[in-house]
Short mmCIF file of C-alpha atoms in Angstrom, two decimals:
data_model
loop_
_atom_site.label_atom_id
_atom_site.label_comp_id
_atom_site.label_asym_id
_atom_site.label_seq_id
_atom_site.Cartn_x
_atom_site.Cartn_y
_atom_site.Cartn_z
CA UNK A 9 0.00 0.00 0.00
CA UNK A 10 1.16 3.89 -0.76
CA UNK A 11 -0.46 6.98 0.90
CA UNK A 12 0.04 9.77 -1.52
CA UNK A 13 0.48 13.00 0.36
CA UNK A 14 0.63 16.38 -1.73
CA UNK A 15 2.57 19.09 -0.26
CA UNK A 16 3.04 21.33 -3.57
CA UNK A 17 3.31 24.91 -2.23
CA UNK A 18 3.58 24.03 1.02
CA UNK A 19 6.75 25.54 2.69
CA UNK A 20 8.82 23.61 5.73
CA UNK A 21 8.46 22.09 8.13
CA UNK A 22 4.74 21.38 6.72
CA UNK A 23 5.56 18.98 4.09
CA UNK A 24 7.46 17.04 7.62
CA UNK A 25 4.48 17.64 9.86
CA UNK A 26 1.92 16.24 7.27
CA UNK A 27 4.40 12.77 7.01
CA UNK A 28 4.20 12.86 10.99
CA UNK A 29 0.55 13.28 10.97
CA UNK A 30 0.02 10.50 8.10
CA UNK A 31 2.20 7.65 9.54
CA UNK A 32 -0.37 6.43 12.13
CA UNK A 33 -2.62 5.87 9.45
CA UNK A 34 -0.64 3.16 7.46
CA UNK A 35 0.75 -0.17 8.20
CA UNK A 36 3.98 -1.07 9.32
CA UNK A 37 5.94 -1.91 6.09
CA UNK A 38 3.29 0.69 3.97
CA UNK A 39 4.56 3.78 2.14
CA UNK A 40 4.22 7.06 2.44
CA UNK A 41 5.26 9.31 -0.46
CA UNK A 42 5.67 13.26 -0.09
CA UNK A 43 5.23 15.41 -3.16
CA UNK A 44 6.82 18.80 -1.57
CA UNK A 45 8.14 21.82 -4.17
CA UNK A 46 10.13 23.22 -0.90
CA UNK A 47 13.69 22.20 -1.56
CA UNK A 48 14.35 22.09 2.08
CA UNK A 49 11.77 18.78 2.26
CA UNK A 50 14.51 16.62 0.87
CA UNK A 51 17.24 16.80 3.66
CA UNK A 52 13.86 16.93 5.88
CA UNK A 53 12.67 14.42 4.97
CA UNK A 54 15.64 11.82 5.08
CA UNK A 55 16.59 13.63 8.69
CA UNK A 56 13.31 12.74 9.80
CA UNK A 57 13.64 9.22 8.60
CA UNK A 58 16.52 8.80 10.70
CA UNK A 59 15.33 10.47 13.89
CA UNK A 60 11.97 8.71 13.96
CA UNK A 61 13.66 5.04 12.59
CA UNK A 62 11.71 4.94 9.68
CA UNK A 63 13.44 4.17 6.28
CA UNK A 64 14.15 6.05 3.54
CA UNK A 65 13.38 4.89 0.14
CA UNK A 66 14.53 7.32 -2.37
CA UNK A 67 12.92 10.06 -4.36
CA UNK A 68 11.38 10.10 -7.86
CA UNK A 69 9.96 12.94 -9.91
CA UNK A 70 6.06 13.64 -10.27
CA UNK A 71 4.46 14.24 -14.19
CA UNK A 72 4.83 17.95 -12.93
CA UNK A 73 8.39 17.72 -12.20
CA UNK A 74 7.92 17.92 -8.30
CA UNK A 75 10.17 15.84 -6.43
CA UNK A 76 8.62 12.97 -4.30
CA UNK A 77 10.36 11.30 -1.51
CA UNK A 78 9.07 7.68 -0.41
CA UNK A 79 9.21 6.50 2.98
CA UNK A 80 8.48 3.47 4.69
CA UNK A 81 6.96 2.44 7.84
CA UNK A 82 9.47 0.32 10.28
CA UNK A 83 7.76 0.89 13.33
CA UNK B 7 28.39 40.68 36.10
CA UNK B 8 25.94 42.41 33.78
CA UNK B 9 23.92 45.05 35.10
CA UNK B 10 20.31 44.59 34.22
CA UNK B 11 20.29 47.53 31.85
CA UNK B 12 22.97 45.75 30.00
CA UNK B 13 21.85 46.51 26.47
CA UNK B 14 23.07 43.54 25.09
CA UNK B 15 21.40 41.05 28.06
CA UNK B 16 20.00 38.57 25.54
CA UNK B 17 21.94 38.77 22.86
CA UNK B 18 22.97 35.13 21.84
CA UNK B 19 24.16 35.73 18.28
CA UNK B 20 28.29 36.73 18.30
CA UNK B 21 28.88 34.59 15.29
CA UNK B 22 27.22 37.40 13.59
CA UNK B 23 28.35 39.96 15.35
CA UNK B 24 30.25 40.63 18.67
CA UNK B 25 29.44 43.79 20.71
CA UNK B 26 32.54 46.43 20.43
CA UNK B 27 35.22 45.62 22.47
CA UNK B 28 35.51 48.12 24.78
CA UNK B 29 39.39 48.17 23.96
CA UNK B 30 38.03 48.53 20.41
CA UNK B 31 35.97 51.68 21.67
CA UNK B 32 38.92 53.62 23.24
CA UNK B 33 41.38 52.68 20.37
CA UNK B 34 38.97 53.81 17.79
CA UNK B 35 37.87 57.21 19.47
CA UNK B 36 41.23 57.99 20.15
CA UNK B 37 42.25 57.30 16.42
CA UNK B 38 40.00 58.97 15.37
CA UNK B 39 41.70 62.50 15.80
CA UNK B 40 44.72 61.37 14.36
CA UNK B 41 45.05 58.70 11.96
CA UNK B 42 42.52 60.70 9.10
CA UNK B 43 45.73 61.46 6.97
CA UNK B 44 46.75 59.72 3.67
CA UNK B 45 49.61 57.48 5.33
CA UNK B 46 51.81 57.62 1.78
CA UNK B 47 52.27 61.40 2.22
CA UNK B 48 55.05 62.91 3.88
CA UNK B 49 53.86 65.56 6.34
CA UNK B 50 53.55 65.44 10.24
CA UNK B 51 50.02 64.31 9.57
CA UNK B 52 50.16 61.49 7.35
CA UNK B 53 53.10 60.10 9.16
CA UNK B 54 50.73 60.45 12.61
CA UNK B 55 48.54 58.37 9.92
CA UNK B 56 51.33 55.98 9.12
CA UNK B 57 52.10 55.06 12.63
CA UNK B 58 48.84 54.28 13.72
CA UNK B 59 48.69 51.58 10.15
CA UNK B 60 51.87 50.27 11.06
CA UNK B 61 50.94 50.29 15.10
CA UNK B 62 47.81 48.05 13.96
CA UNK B 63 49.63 45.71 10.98
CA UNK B 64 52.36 44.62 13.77
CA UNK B 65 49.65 44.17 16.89
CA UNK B 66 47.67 41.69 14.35
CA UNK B 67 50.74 39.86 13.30
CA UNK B 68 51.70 39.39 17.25
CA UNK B 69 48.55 38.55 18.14
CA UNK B 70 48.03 36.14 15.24
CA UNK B 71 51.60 34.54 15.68
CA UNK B 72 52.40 35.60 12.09
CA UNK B 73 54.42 38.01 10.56
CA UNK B 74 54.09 41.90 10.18
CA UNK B 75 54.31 41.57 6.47
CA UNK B 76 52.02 38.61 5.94
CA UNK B 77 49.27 40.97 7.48
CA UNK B 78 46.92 43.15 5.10
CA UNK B 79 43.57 44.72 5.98
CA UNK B 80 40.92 44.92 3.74
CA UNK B 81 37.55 46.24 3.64
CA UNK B 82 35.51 43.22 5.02
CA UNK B 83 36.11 39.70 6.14
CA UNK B 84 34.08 38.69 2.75
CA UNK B 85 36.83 41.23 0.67
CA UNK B 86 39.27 38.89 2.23
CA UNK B 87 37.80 35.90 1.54
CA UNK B 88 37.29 36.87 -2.51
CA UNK B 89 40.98 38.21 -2.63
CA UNK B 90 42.21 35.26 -0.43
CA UNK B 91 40.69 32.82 -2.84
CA UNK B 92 41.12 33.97 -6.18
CA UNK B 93 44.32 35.43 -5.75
CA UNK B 94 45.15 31.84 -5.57
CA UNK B 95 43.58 30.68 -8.26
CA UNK B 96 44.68 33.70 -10.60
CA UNK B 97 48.04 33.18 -9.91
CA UNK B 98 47.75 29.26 -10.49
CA UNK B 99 46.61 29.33 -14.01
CA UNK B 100 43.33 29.46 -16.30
CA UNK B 101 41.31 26.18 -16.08
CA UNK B 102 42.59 24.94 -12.65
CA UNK B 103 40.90 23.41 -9.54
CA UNK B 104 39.48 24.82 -6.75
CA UNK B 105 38.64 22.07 -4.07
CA UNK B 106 36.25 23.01 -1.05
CA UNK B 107 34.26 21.56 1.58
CA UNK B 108 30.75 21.24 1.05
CA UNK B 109 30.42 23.33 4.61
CA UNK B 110 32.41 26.59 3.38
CA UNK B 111 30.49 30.04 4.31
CA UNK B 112 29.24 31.44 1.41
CA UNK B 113 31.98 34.30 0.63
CA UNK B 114 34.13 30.97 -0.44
CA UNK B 115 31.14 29.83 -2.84
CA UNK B 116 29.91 32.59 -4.58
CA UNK B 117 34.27 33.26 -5.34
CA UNK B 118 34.38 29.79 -6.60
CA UNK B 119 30.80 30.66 -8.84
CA UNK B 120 33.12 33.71 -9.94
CA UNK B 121 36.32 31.73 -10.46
CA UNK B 122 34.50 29.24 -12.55
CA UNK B 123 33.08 31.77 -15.09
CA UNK B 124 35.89 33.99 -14.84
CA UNK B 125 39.29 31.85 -14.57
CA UNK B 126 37.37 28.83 -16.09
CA UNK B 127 37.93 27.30 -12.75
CA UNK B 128 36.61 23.72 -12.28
CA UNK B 129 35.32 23.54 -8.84
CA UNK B 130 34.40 20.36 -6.79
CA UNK B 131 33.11 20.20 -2.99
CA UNK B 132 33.77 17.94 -0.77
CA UNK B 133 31.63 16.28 1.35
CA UNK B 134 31.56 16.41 5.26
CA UNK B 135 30.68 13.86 7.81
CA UNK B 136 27.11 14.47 10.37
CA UNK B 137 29.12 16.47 12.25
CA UNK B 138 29.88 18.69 9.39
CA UNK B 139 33.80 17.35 9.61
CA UNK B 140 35.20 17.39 5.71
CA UNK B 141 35.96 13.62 4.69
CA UNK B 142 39.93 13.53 4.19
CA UNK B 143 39.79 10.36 2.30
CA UNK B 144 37.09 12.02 -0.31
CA UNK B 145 39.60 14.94 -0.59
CA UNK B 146 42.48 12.42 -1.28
CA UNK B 147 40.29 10.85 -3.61
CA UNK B 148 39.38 14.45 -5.62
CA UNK B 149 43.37 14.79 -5.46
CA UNK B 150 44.04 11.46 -7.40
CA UNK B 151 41.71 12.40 -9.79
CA UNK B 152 41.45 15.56 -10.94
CA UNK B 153 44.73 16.84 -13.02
CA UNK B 154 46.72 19.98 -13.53
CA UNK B 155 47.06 22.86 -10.83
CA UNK B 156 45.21 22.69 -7.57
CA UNK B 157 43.89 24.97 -4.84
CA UNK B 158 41.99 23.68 -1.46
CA UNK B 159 39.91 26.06 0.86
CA UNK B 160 39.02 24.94 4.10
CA UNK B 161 37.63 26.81 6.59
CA UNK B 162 39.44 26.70 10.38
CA UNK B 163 35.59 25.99 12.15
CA UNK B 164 32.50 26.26 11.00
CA UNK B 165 30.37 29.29 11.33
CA UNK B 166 27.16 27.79 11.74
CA UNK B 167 28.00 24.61 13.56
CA UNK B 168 31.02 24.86 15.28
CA UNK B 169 33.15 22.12 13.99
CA UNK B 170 36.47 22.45 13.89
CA UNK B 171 37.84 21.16 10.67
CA UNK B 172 41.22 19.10 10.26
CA UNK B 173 43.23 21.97 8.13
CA UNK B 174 46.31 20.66 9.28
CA UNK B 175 46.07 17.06 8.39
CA UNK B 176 44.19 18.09 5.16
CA UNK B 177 47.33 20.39 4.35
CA UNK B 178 49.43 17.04 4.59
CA UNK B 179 46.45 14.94 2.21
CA UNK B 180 47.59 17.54 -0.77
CA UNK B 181 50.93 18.39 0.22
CA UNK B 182 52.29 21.02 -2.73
CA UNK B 183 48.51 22.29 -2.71
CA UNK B 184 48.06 26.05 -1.77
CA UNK B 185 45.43 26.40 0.83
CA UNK B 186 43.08 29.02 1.24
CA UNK B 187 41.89 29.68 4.82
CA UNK B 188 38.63 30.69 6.02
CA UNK B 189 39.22 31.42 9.53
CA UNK B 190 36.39 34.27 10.10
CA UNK B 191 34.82 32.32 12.33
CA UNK B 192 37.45 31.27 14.68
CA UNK B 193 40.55 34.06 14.57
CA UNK B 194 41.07 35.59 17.77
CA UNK B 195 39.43 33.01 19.43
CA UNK B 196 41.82 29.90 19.03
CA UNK B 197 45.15 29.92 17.63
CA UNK B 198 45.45 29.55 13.59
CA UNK B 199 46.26 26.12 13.04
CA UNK B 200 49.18 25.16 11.11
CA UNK B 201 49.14 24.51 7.19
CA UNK B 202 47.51 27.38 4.98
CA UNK B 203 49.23 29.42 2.29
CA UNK B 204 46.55 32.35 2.37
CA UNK B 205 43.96 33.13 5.78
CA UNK B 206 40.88 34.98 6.08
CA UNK B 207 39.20 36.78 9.29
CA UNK B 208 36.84 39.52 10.12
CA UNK B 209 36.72 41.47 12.77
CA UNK B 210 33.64 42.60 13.67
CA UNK B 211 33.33 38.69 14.84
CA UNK B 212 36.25 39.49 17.41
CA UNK B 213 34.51 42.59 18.89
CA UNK B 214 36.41 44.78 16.68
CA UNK B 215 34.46 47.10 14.07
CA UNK B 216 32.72 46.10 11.14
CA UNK B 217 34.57 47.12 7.75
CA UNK B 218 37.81 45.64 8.76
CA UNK B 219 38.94 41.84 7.42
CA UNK B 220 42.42 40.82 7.93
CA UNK B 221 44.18 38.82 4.67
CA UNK B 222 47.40 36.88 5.66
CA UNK B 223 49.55 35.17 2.95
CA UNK B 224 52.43 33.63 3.71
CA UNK B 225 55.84 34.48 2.38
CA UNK B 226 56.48 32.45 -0.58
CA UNK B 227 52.73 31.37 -1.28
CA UNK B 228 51.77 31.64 -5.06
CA UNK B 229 48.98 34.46 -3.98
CA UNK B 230 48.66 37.33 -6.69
CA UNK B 231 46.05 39.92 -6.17
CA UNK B 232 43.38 39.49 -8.06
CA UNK B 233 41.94 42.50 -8.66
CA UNK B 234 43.21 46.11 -10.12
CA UNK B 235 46.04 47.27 -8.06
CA UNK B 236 45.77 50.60 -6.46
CA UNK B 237 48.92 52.43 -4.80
CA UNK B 238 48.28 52.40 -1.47
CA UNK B 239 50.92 51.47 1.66
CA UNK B 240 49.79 47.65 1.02
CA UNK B 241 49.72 46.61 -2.40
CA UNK B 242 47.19 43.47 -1.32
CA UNK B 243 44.54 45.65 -0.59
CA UNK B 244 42.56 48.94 -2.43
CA UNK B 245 41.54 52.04 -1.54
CA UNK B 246 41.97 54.14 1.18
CA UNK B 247 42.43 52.90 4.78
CA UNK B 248 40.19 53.36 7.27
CA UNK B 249 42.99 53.63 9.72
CA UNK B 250 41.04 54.04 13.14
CA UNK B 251 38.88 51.15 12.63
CA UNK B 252 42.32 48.80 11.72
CA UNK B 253 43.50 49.81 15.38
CA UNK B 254 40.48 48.97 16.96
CA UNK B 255 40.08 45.98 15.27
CA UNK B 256 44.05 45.17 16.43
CA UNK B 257 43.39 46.53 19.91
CA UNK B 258 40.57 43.90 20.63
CA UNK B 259 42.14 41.45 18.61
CA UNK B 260 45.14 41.94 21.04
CA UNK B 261 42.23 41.84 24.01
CA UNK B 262 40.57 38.85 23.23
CA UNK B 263 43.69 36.72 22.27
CA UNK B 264 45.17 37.87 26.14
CA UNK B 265 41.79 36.68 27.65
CA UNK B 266 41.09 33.74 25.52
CA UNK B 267 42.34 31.22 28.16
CA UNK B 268 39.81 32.17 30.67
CA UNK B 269 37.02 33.55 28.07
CA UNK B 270 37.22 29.83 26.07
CA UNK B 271 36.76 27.54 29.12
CA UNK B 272 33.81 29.26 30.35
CA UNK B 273 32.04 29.42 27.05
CA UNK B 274 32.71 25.98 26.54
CA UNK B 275 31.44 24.96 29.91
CA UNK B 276 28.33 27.14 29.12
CA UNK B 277 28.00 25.72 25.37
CA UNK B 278 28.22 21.96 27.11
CA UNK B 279 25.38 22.66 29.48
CA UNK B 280 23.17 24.02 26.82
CA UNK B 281 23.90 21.01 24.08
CA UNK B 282 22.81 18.61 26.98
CA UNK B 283 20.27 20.48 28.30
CA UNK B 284 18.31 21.02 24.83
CA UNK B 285 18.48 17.79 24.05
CA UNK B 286 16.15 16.81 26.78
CA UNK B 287 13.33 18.81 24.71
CA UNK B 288 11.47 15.86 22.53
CA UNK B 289 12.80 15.62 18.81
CA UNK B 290 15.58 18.34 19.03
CA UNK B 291 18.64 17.40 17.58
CA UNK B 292 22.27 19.25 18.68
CA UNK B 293 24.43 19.20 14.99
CA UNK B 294 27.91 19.92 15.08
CA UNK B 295 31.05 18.20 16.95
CA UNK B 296 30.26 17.66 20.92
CA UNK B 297 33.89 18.81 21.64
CA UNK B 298 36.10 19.30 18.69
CA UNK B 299 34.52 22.80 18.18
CA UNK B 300 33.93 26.64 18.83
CA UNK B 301 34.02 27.37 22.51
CA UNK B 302 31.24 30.02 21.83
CA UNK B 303 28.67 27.97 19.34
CA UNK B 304 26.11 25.24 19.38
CA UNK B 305 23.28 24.70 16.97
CA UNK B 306 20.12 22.63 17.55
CA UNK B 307 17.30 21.68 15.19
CA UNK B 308 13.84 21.22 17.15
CA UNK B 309 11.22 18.98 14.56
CA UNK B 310 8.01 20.40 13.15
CA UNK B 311 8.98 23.70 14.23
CA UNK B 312 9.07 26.96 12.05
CA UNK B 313 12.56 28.34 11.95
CA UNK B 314 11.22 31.91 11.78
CA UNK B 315 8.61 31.47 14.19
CA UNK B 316 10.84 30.22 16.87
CA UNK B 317 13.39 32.70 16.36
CA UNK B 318 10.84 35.31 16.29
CA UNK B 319 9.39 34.24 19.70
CA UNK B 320 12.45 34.07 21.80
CA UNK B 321 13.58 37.65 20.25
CA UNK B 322 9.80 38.42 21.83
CA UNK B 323 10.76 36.92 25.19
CA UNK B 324 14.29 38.96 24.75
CA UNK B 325 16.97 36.29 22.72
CA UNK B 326 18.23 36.94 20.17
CA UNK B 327 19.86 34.59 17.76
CA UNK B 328 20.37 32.73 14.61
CA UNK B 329 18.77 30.43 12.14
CA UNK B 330 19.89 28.75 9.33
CA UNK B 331 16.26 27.36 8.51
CA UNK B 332 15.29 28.20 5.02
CA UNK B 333 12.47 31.17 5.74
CA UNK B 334 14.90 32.95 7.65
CA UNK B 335 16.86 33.35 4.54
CA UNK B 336 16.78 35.74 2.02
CA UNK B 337 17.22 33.13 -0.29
CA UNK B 338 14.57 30.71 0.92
CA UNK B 339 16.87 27.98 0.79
CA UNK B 340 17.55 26.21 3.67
CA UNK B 341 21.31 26.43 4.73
CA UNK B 342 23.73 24.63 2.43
CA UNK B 343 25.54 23.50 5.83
CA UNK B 344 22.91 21.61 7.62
CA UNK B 345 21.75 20.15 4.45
CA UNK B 346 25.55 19.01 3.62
CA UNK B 347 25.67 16.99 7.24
CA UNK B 348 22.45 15.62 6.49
CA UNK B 349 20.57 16.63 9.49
CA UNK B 350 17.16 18.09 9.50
CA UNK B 351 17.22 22.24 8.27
CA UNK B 352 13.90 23.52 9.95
CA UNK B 353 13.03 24.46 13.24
CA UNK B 354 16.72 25.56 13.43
CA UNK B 355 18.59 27.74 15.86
CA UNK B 356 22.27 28.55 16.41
CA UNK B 357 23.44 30.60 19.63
CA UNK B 358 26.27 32.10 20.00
CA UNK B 359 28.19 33.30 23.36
CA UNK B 360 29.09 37.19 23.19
CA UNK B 361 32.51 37.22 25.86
CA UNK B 362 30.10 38.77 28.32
CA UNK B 363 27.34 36.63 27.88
CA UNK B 364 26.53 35.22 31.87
CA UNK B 365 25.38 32.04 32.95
CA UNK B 366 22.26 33.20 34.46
CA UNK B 367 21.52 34.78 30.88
CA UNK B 368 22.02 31.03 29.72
CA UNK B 369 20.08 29.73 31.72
CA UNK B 370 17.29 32.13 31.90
CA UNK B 371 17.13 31.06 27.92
CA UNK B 372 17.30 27.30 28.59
CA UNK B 373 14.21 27.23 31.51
CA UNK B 374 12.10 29.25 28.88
CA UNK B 375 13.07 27.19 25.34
CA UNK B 376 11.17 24.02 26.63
CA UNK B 377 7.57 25.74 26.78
CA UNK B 378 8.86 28.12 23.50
CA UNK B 379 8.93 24.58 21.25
CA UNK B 380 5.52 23.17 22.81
CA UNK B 381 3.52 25.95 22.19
CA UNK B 382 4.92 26.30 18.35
CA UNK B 383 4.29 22.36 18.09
CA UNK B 384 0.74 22.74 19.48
CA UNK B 385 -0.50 25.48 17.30
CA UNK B 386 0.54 23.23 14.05
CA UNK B 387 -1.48 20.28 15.81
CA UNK B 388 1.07 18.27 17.45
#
């Protein structure tokens, strides 16, 4: 499963809080993927990964160009 | 002890600027009345003029442990920065390499984004470590492959972090490599380390005046200036000298180097109490090295919390300091350093000890940071 979160125009830390808010809502081993335009989401995103122990699965690029960076679920 | 009308009481941010020195003060007022003349001229004036330049030139170079003629002053820390690091690469030749960290302040960038169009410099960063430490075997690595002439800046300690970087063991990774140093952050403080052909400092970031940067080159490096010469008493620099402010700047360099024993162990004691006591807050993150650092520094990162908004509140409750959080840029891009260490770039703050800063100031700011973060966390629903 995938939980599609769209965070175009939103500027940080919101893109973060909305992954915070949206991880109690999937299942361990589910992913969570973060289309943010801020540039600051992608070290955010990965720091977050690390504080929280969730994993960090990469980014790939939306049909509009915006970056999207996938997380998983660990705990 | 401060009085309570202190007009600094608060002020947390002397990485950006220290207060005057108050040696500063009575070396610039007093200069003031007589070092206005042109010091090349040959009257009673200018040589009043001349004294004071030469007075200054020789207090920097004993205070810095260099030599008198190693010493120019320019107009800014960032004017000795550009001339520090191109006048490397200009006299290296057209098409070499400029190697940096990935944590350099900005001054070293945007010379590198000149260099390249300009000198057809190639220019490579190299990465850092979490604790924003440059990685000596990726620099060994960028020596082994790139070809042709090389130049390497590194800067002495971090200005928005703290962390003291390995200049001397990096000068013995490219041995034969000039290296530019950025030591703006960190020159008065702590001794220069060993290793650089060409030093930068500022010294408005001592407690002297703003307007005033110090270039050093050593004898022999292959530093040629960069820019359009002018005729002046030191042919490293331009325009006219703003003599008063380079003996204030000398006088508290002088000041702060004498005190620095004393001054360094109780910032660091003060810096260590904050770093542990922040990191009781939930999901706040200290960056930078726990002890190989600034005495004066420490930067935290709280999560989910607005950069701007936090620094806006405590400057409401009387603090002031930095951020290097992307909306408290003018750029809107979060800082280049925090994102190069890989730690998170919102909700951040950096604090930085003024030489009179007092521990109850400290810890009137730690007892009110706790509820600061909470509120700014409840208000975005968490």
């Amino acid at each position: 499963m995938r939980l599609d979160l769209d965070c175009r125009g939103l500027r940080c830390p919101a893109p973060i809080i909305a992954l915070a808010k949206a991880l109690p809502g999937v299942a361990v081993g589910d992913e969570i993927a973060v289309a943010a335009t801020d540039v600051a989401a992608r070290a955010d995103t990965q720091a977050w990964c690390r504080m929280r122990g969730q994993e960090y699965l990469g980014e790939e690029t939306a049909e509009d160009g915006t970056p999207v960076y996938r997380v998983r679920r660990l705990s | 002890m401060r009085l309570p009308s202190d007009p600094h009481a608060g002020y947390l941010d002397a990485a950006s600027a220290e207060p005057l020195h108050p040696a500063a003060r009575e070396a610039l007022l007093a200069a003031l009345d007589h070092g206005w003349a042109d010091p090349r001229r040959l009257h009673g004036e200018a040589r009043n003029a001349r004294l004071i330049l030469d007075n200054a030139r020789e207090a920097t170079a004993a205070a810095l442990g260099v030599r008198r003629e190693e010493v120019s002053f320019t107009s800014s820390g960032t004017d000795a920065v550009h001339r520090g690091v191109l006048g490397l690469l200009g006299a290296r030749r057209r098409g070499s390499t400029l190697l940096h960290s990935a944590v350099e302040h900005s001054s070293v960038l945007h010379a590198a984004d000149w260099a390249t169009g300009v000198l057809d410099t190639r220019v490579a960063s190299i990465p850092v470590d979490r604790s924003g430490r440059v990685a000596l075997d990726e620099l060994g690595g960028a020596l082994r492959a790139g070809s042709g002439l090389h130049a390497l800046a590194l800067q002495s300690a971090n200005h928005e972090v703290g962390t003291l970087q390995p200049v001397e063991a990096a000068a013995e990774v490219a041995p034969g490599v000039p290296l530019f140093m950025d030591a703006c952050a960190s020159m008065g403080r702590l001794p220069l380390p060993h290793g650089w052909s060409v030093a930068a400092g500022s010294a408005h970031k001592w407690g002297g005046p703003a307007g005033v940067g110090v270039l050093l080159v050593r004898k022999g490096s292959p530093w040629r200036n960069p820019y359009p010469v002018d005729d002046r008493v030191d042919e490293r620099g331009s325009g006219f000298e703003n003599i008063p402010a380079t003996l204030a700047a000398a006088a508290a360099l002088q000041a702060v180097v004498a005190d620095r024993t004393e001054t360094n162990k109780r910032q660091h004691a003060l810096v260590a109490r904050v770093r542990e006591a922040v990191t009781v807050i939930p999901d706040v993150e200290v960056v930078g090295s726990p002890d190989d650092r600034l005495p004066h520094l420490v930067t935290f990162s709280c999560l989910y919390v607005d950069g701007e908004a936090l620094v806006t509140r405590l400057a409401e409750k009387g603090f002031g300091v930095a951020s290097g959080s992307a909306c408290t840029a003018s750029t809107l891009a979060p800082s280049h350093v925090l994102e190069a260490m890989g730690v998170l770039t919102h909700g951040n703050v950096r604090l930085s000890l003024t030489t009179t800063t007092t521990e109850d100031e400290v810890d009137r700011f730690l007892a009110l940071l706790p509820g600061v973060v909470r509120d700014l966390r409840a208000e975005v629903g968490l």
